[in-house]
PDB file of C-alpha atoms in Angstrom:
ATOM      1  CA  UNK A 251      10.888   7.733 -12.384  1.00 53.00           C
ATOM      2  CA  UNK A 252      13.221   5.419 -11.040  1.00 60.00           C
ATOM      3  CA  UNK A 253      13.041   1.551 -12.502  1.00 81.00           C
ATOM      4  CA  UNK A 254      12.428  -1.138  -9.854  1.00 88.00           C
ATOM      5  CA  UNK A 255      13.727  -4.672 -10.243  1.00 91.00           C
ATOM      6  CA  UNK A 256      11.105  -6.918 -10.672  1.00 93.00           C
ATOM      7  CA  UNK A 257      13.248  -9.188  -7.949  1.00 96.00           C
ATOM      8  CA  UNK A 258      12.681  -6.496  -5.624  1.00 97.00           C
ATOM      9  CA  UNK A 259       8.951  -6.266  -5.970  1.00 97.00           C
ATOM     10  CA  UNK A 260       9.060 -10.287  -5.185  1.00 97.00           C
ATOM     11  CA  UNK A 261      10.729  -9.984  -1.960  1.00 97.00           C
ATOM     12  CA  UNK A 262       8.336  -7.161  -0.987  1.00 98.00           C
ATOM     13  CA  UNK A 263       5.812  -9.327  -1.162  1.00 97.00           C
ATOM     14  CA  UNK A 264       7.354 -11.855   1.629  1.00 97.00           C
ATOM     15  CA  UNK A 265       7.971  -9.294   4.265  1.00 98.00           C
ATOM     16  CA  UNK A 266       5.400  -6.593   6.678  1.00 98.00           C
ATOM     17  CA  UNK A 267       4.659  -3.419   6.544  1.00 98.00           C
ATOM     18  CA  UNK A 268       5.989  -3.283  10.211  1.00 97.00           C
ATOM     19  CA  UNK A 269       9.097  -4.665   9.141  1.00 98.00           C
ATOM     20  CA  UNK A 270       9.466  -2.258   6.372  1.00 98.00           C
ATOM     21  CA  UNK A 271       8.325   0.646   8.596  1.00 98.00           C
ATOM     22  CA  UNK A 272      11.677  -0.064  10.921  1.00 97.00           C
ATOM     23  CA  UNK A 273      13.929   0.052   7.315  1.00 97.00           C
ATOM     24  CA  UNK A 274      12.764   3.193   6.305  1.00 98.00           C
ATOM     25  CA  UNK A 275      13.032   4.538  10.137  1.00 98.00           C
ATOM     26  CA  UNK A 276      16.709   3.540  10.290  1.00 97.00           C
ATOM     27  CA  UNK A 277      16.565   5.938   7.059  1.00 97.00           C
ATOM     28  CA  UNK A 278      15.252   9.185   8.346  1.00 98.00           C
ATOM     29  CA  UNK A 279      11.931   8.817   7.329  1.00 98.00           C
ATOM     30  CA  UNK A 280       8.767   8.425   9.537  1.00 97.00           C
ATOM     31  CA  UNK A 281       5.587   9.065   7.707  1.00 97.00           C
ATOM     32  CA  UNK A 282       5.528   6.964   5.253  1.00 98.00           C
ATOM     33  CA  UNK A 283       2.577   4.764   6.263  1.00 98.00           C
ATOM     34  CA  UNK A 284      -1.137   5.814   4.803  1.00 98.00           C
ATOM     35  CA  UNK A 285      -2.931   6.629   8.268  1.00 98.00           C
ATOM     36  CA  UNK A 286      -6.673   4.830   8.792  1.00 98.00           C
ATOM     37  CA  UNK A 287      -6.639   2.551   6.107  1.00 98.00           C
ATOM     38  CA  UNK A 288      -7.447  -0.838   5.971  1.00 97.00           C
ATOM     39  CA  UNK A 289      -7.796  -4.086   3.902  1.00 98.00           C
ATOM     40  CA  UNK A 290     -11.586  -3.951   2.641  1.00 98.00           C
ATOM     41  CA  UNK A 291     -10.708  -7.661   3.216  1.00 98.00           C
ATOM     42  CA  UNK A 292      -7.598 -10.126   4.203  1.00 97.00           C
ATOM     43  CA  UNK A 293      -6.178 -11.234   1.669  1.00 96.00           C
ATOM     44  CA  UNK A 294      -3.183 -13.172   3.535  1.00 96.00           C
ATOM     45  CA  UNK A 295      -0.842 -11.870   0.541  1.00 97.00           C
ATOM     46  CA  UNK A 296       0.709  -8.501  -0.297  1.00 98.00           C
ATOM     47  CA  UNK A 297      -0.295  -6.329  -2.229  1.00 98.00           C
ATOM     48  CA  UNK A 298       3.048  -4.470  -4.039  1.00 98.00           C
ATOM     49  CA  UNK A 299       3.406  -2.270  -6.847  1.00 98.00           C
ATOM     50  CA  UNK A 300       4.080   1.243  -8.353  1.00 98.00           C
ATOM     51  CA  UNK A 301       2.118   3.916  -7.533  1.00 98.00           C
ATOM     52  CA  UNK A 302      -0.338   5.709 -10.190  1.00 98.00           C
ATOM     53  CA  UNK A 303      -2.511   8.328  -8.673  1.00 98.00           C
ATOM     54  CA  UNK A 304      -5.870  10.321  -8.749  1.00 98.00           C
ATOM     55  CA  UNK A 305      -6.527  13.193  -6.660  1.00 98.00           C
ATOM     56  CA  UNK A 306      -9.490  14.790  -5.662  1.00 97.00           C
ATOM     57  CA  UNK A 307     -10.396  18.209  -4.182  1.00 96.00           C
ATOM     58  CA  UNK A 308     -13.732  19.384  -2.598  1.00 95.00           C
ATOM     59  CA  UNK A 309     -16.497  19.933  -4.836  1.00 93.00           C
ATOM     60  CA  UNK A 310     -18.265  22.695  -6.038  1.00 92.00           C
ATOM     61  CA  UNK A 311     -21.961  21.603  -7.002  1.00 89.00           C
ATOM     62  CA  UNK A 312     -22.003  23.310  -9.927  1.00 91.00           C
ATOM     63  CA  UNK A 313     -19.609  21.110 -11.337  1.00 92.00           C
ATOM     64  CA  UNK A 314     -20.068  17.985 -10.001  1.00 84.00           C
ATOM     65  CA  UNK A 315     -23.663  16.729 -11.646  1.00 86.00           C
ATOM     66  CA  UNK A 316     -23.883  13.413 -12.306  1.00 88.00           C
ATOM     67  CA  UNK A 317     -23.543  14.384 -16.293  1.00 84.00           C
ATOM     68  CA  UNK A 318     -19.860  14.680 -15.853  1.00 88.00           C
ATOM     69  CA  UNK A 319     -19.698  10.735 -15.999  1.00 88.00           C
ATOM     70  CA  UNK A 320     -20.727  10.868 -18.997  1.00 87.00           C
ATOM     71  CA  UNK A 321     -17.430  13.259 -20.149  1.00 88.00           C
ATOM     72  CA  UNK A 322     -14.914  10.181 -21.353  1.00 88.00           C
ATOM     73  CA  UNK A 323     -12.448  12.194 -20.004  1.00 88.00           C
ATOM     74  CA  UNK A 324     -13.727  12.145 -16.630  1.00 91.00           C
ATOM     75  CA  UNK A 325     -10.654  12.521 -14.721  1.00 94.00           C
ATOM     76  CA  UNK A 326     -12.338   9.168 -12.023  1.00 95.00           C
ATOM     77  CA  UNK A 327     -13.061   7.290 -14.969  1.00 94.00           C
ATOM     78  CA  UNK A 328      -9.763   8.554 -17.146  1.00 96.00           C
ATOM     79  CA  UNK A 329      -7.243   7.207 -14.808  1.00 97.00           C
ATOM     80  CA  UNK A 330      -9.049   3.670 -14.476  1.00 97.00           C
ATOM     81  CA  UNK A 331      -8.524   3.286 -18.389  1.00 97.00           C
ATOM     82  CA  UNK A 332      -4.912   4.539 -17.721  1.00 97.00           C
ATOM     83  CA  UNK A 333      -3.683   2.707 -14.779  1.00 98.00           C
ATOM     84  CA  UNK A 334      -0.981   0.656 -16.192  1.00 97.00           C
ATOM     85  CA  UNK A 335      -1.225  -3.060 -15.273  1.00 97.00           C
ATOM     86  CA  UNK A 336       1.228  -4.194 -12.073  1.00 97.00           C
ATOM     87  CA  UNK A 337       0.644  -0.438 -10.926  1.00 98.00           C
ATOM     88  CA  UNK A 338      -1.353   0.113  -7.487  1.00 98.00           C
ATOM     89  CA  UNK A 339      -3.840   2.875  -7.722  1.00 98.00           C
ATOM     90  CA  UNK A 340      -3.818   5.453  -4.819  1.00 98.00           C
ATOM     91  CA  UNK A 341      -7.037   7.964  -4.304  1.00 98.00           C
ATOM     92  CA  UNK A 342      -6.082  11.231  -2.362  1.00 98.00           C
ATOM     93  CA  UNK A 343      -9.737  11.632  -1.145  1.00 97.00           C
ATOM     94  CA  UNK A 344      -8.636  14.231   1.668  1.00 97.00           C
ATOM     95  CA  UNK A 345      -9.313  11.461   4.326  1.00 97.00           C
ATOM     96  CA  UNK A 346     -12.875  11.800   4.181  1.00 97.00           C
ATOM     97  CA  UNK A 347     -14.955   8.663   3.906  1.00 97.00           C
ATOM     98  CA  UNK A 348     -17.979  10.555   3.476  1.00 96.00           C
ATOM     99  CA  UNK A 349     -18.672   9.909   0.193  1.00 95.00           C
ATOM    100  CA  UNK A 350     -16.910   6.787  -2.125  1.00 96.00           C
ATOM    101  CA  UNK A 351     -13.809   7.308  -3.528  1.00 97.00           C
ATOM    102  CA  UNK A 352     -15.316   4.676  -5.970  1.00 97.00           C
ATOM    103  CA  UNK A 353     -17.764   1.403  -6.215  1.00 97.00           C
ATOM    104  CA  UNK A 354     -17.173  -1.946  -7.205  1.00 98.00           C
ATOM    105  CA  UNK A 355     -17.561  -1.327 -11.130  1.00 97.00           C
ATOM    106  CA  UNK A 356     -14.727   1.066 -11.330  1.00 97.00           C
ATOM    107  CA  UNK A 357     -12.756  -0.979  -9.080  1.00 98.00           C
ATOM    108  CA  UNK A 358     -13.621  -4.283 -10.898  1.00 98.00           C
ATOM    109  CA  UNK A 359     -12.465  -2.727 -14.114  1.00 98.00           C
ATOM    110  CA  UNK A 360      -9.093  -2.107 -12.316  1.00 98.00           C
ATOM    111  CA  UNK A 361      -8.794  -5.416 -11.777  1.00 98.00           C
ATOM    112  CA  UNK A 362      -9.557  -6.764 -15.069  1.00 98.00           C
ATOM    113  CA  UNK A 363      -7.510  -4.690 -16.196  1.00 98.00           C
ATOM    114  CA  UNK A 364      -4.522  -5.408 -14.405  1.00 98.00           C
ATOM    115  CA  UNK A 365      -4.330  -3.594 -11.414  1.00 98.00           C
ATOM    116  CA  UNK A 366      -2.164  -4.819  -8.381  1.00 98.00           C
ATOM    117  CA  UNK A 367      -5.038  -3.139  -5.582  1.00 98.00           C
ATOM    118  CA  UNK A 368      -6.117  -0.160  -5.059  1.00 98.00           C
ATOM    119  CA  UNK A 369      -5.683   2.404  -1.511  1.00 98.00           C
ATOM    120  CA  UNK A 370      -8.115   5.481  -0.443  1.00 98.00           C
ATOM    121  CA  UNK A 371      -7.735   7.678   2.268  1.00 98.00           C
ATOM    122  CA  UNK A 372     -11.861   7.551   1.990  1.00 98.00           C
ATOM    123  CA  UNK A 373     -14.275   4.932   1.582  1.00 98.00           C
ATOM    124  CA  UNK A 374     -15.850   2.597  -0.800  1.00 98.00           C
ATOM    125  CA  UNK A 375     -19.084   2.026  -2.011  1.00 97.00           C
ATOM    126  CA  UNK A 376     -20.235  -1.452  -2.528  1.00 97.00           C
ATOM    127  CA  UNK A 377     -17.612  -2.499  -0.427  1.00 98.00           C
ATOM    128  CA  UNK A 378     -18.820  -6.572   0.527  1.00 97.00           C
ATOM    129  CA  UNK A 379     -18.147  -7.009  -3.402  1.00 98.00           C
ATOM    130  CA  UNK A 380     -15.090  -4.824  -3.676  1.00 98.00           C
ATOM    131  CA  UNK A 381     -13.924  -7.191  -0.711  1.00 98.00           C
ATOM    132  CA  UNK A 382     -14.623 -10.267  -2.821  1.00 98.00           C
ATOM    133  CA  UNK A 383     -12.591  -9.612  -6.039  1.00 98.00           C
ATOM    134  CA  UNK A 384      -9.345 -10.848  -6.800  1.00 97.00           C
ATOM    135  CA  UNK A 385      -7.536  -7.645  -5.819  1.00 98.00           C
ATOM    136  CA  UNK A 386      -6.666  -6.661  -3.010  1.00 98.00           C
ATOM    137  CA  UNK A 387      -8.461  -3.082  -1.824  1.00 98.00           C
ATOM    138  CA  UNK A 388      -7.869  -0.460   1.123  1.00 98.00           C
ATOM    139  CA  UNK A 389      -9.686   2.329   2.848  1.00 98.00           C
ATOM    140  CA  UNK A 390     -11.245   3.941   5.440  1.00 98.00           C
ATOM    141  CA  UNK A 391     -14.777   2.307   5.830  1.00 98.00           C
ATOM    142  CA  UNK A 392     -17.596   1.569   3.611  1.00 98.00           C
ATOM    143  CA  UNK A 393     -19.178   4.550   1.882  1.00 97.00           C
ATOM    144  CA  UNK A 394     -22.464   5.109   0.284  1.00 96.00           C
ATOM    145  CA  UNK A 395     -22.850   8.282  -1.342  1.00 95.00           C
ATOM    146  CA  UNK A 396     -20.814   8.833  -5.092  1.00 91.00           C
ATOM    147  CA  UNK A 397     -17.969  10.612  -4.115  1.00 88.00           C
ATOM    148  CA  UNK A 398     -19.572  13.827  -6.193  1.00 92.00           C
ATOM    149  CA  UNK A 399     -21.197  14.767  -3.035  1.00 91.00           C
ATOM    150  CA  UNK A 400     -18.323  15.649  -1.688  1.00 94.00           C
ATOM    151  CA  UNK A 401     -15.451  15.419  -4.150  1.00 94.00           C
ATOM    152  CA  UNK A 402     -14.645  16.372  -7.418  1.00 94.00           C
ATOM    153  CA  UNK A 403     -11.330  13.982  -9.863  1.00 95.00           C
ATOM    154  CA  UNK A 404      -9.069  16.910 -10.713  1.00 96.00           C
ATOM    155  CA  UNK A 405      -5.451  15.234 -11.547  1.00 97.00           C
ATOM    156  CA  UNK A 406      -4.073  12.336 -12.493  1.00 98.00           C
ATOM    157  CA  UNK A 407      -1.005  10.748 -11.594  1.00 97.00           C
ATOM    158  CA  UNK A 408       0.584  13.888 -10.105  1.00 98.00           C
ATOM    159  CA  UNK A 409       2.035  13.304  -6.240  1.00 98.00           C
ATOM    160  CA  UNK A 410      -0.558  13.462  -3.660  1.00 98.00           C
ATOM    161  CA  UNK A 411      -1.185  13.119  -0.264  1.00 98.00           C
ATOM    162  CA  UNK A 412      -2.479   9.757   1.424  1.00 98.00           C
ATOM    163  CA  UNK A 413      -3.788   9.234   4.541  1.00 98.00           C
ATOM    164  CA  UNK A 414      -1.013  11.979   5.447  1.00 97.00           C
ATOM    165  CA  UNK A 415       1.513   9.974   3.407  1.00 98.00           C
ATOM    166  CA  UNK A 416       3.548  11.793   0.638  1.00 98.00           C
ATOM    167  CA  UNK A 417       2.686   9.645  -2.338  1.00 98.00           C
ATOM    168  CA  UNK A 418       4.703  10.381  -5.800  1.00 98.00           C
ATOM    169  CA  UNK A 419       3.818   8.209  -8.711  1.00 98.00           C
ATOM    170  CA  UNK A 420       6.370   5.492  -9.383  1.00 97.00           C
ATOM    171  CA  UNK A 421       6.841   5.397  -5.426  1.00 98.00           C
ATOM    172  CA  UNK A 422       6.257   0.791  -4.478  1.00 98.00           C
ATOM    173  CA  UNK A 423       3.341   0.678  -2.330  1.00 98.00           C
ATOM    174  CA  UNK A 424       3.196  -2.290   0.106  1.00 98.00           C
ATOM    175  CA  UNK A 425      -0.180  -3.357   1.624  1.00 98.00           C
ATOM    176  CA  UNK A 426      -0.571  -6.305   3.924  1.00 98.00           C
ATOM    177  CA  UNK A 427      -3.155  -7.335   6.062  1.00 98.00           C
ATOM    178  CA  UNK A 428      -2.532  -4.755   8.419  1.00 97.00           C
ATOM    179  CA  UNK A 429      -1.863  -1.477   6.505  1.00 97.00           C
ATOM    180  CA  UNK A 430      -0.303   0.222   3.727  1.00 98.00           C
ATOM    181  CA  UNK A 431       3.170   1.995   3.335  1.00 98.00           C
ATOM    182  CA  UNK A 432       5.222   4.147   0.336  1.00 98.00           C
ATOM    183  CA  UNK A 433       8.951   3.603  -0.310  1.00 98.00           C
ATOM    184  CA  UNK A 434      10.611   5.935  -2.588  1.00 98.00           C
ATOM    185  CA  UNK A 435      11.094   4.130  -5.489  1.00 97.00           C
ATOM    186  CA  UNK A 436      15.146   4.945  -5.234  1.00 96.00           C
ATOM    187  CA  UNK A 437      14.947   3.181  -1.854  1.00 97.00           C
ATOM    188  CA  UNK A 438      13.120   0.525  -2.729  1.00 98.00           C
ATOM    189  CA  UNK A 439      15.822  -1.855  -3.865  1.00 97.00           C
ATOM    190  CA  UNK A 440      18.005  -1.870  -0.629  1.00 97.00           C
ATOM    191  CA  UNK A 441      15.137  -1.448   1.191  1.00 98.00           C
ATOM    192  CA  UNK A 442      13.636  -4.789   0.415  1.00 98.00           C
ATOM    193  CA  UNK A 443      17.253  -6.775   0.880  1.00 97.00           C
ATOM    194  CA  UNK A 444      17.357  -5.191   4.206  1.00 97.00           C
ATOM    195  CA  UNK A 445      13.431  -6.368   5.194  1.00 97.00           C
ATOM    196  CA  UNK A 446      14.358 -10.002   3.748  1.00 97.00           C
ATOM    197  CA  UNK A 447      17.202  -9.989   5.877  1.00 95.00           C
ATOM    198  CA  UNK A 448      15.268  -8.756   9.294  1.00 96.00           C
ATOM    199  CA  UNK A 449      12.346 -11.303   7.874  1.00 96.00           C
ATOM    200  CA  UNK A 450      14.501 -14.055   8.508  1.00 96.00           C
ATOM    201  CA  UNK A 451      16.026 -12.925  12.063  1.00 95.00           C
ATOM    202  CA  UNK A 452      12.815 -11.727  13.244  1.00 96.00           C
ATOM    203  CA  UNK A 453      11.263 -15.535  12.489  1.00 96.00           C
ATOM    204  CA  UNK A 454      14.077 -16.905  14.077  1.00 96.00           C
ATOM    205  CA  UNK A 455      13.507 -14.663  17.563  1.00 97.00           C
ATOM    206  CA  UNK A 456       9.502 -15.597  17.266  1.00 97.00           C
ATOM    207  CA  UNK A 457      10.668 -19.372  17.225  1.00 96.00           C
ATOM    208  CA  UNK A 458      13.105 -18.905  20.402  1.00 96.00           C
ATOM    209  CA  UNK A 459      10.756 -16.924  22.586  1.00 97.00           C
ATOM    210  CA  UNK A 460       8.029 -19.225  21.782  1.00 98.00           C
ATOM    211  CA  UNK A 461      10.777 -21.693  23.725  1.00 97.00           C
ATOM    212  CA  UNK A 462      11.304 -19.628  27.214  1.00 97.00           C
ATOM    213  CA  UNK A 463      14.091 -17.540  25.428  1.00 96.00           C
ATOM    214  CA  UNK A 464      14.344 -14.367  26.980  1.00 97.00           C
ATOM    215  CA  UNK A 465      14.794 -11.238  24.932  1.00 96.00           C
ATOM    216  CA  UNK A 466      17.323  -9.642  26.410  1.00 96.00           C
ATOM    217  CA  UNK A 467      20.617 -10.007  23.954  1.00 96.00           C
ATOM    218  CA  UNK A 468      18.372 -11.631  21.520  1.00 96.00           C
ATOM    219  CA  UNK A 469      15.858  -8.832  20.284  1.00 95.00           C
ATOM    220  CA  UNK A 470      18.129  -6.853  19.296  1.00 93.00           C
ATOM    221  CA  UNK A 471      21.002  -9.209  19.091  1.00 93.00           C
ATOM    222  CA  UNK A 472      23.768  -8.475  21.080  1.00 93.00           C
ATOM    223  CA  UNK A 473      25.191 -11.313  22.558  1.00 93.00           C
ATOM    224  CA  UNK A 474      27.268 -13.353  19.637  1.00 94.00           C
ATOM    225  CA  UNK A 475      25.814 -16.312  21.156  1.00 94.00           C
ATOM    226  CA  UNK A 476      22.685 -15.809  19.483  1.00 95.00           C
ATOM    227  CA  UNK A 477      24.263 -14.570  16.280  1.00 94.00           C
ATOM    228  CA  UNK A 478      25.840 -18.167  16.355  1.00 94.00           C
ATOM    229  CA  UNK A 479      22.353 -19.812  17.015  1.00 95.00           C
ATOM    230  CA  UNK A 480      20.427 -18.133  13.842  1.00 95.00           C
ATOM    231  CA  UNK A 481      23.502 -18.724  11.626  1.00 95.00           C
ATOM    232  CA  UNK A 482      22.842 -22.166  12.295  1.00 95.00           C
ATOM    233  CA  UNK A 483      19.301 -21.895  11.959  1.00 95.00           C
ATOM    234  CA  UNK A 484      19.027 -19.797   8.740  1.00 94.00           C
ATOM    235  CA  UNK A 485      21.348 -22.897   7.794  1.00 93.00           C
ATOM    236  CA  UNK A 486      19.035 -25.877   8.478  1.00 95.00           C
ATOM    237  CA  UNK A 487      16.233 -24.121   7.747  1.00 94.00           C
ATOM    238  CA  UNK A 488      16.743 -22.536   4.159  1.00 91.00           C
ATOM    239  CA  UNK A 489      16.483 -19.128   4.838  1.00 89.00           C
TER     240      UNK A 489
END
């Protein structure tokens, strides 16, 4: 697993997921936002951490009673205990939100325990107080039923598919209020200087069109004109 500065995880959290989305595109690599999720709630902060992981597979009734819970090593259950703190927790719950991925007890526990948020490609159940906790959530859309209707915890922290994101533990997961994506975690470094950088241009376009510029040699910049003007800018402004 490749170590991420802790610098790095700071300047992820001033920058989009759109932003980010057009670093990793100049890189070759497409996919990497988790389709159909979304914030349980705004938080108007990012959410930014390493990845830890639980997936699920389709149940088989036989073996998905509600006496499993009471197994402590209840794979659902297991990998809330194990979830280091700072880490984001991401469910691969096949992308169907018709039964929970989890409820707000489980989720809650994350929390208290450290979690940075938590993303499923399914649903929640008791979603209005999963919204309310000091954690930022994501997923499909509420859900009711325990997610032993439909699915049964089989691995831990092994890579997984998200949304139809390739997800490997260790791999900094970015969540604003908008959506979720996965850098590699040996990206994620130069990837973040590069999103800090475009932060700081893209503000400075926002600010000019907002004034009647046009965005023709401004967005992208190609006359040196405007190079000139956002030197001067990022100058007076602190950026």
């Amino acid at each position: 697993m490749t170590d991420v500065k802790s610098e790095t995880l700071e300047k992820l959290k001033t920058v989009s997921v759109a932003t980010l989305c057009t670093a990793l595109y100049k890189r070759g690599l497409r996919n990497q936002v988790i389709q159909d999720v979304h914030p349980v709630k705004a938080k108007g902060v990012n959410m930014v951490g390493p990845a830890f992981t639980l997936r699920y597979m389709p149940a088989r009734e036989d073996r998905n009673t509600l006496a499993v819970f009471r197994n402590p090593e209840h794979p659902q259950r297991k990998a809330i205990e194990e979830c280091p703190p700072g880490h984001v927790m991401v469910m691969d719950s096949r992308k169907d939100a018709t039964a929970a991925s989890a409820g707000d007890i489980l989720i809650t526990r994350l929390m208290v325990r450290g979690g940075a948020g938590v993303v499923t490609d399914g649903g929640f159940r008791d979603a209005m107080r999963i919204g309310e906790l000091d954690m930022p959530a994501y997923h499909n859309r509420p859900s009711s039923p325990t997610n032993l209707t439909i699915n049964e915890a089989i691995e831990i922290n092994c890579p997984i598919g998200c949304g139809d994101a390739p997800v490997f533990p260790g791999d900094i997961i970015v969540g604003d209020d908008d959506s979720v994506i996965v850098i590699p975690a040996h990206l994620a470094d130069e990837v973040a200087e590069e999103a800090v950088e475009m932060t700081a241009y893209e503000d400075f376009v926002v600010e000019q069109v907002k004034g009647g510029a046009t965005i023709i040699g401004l967005y992208p910049a190609t006359k040196e004109e405007n190079l000139e003007k956002f030197a001067e800018w990022r100058k007076a402004n602190n950026r």
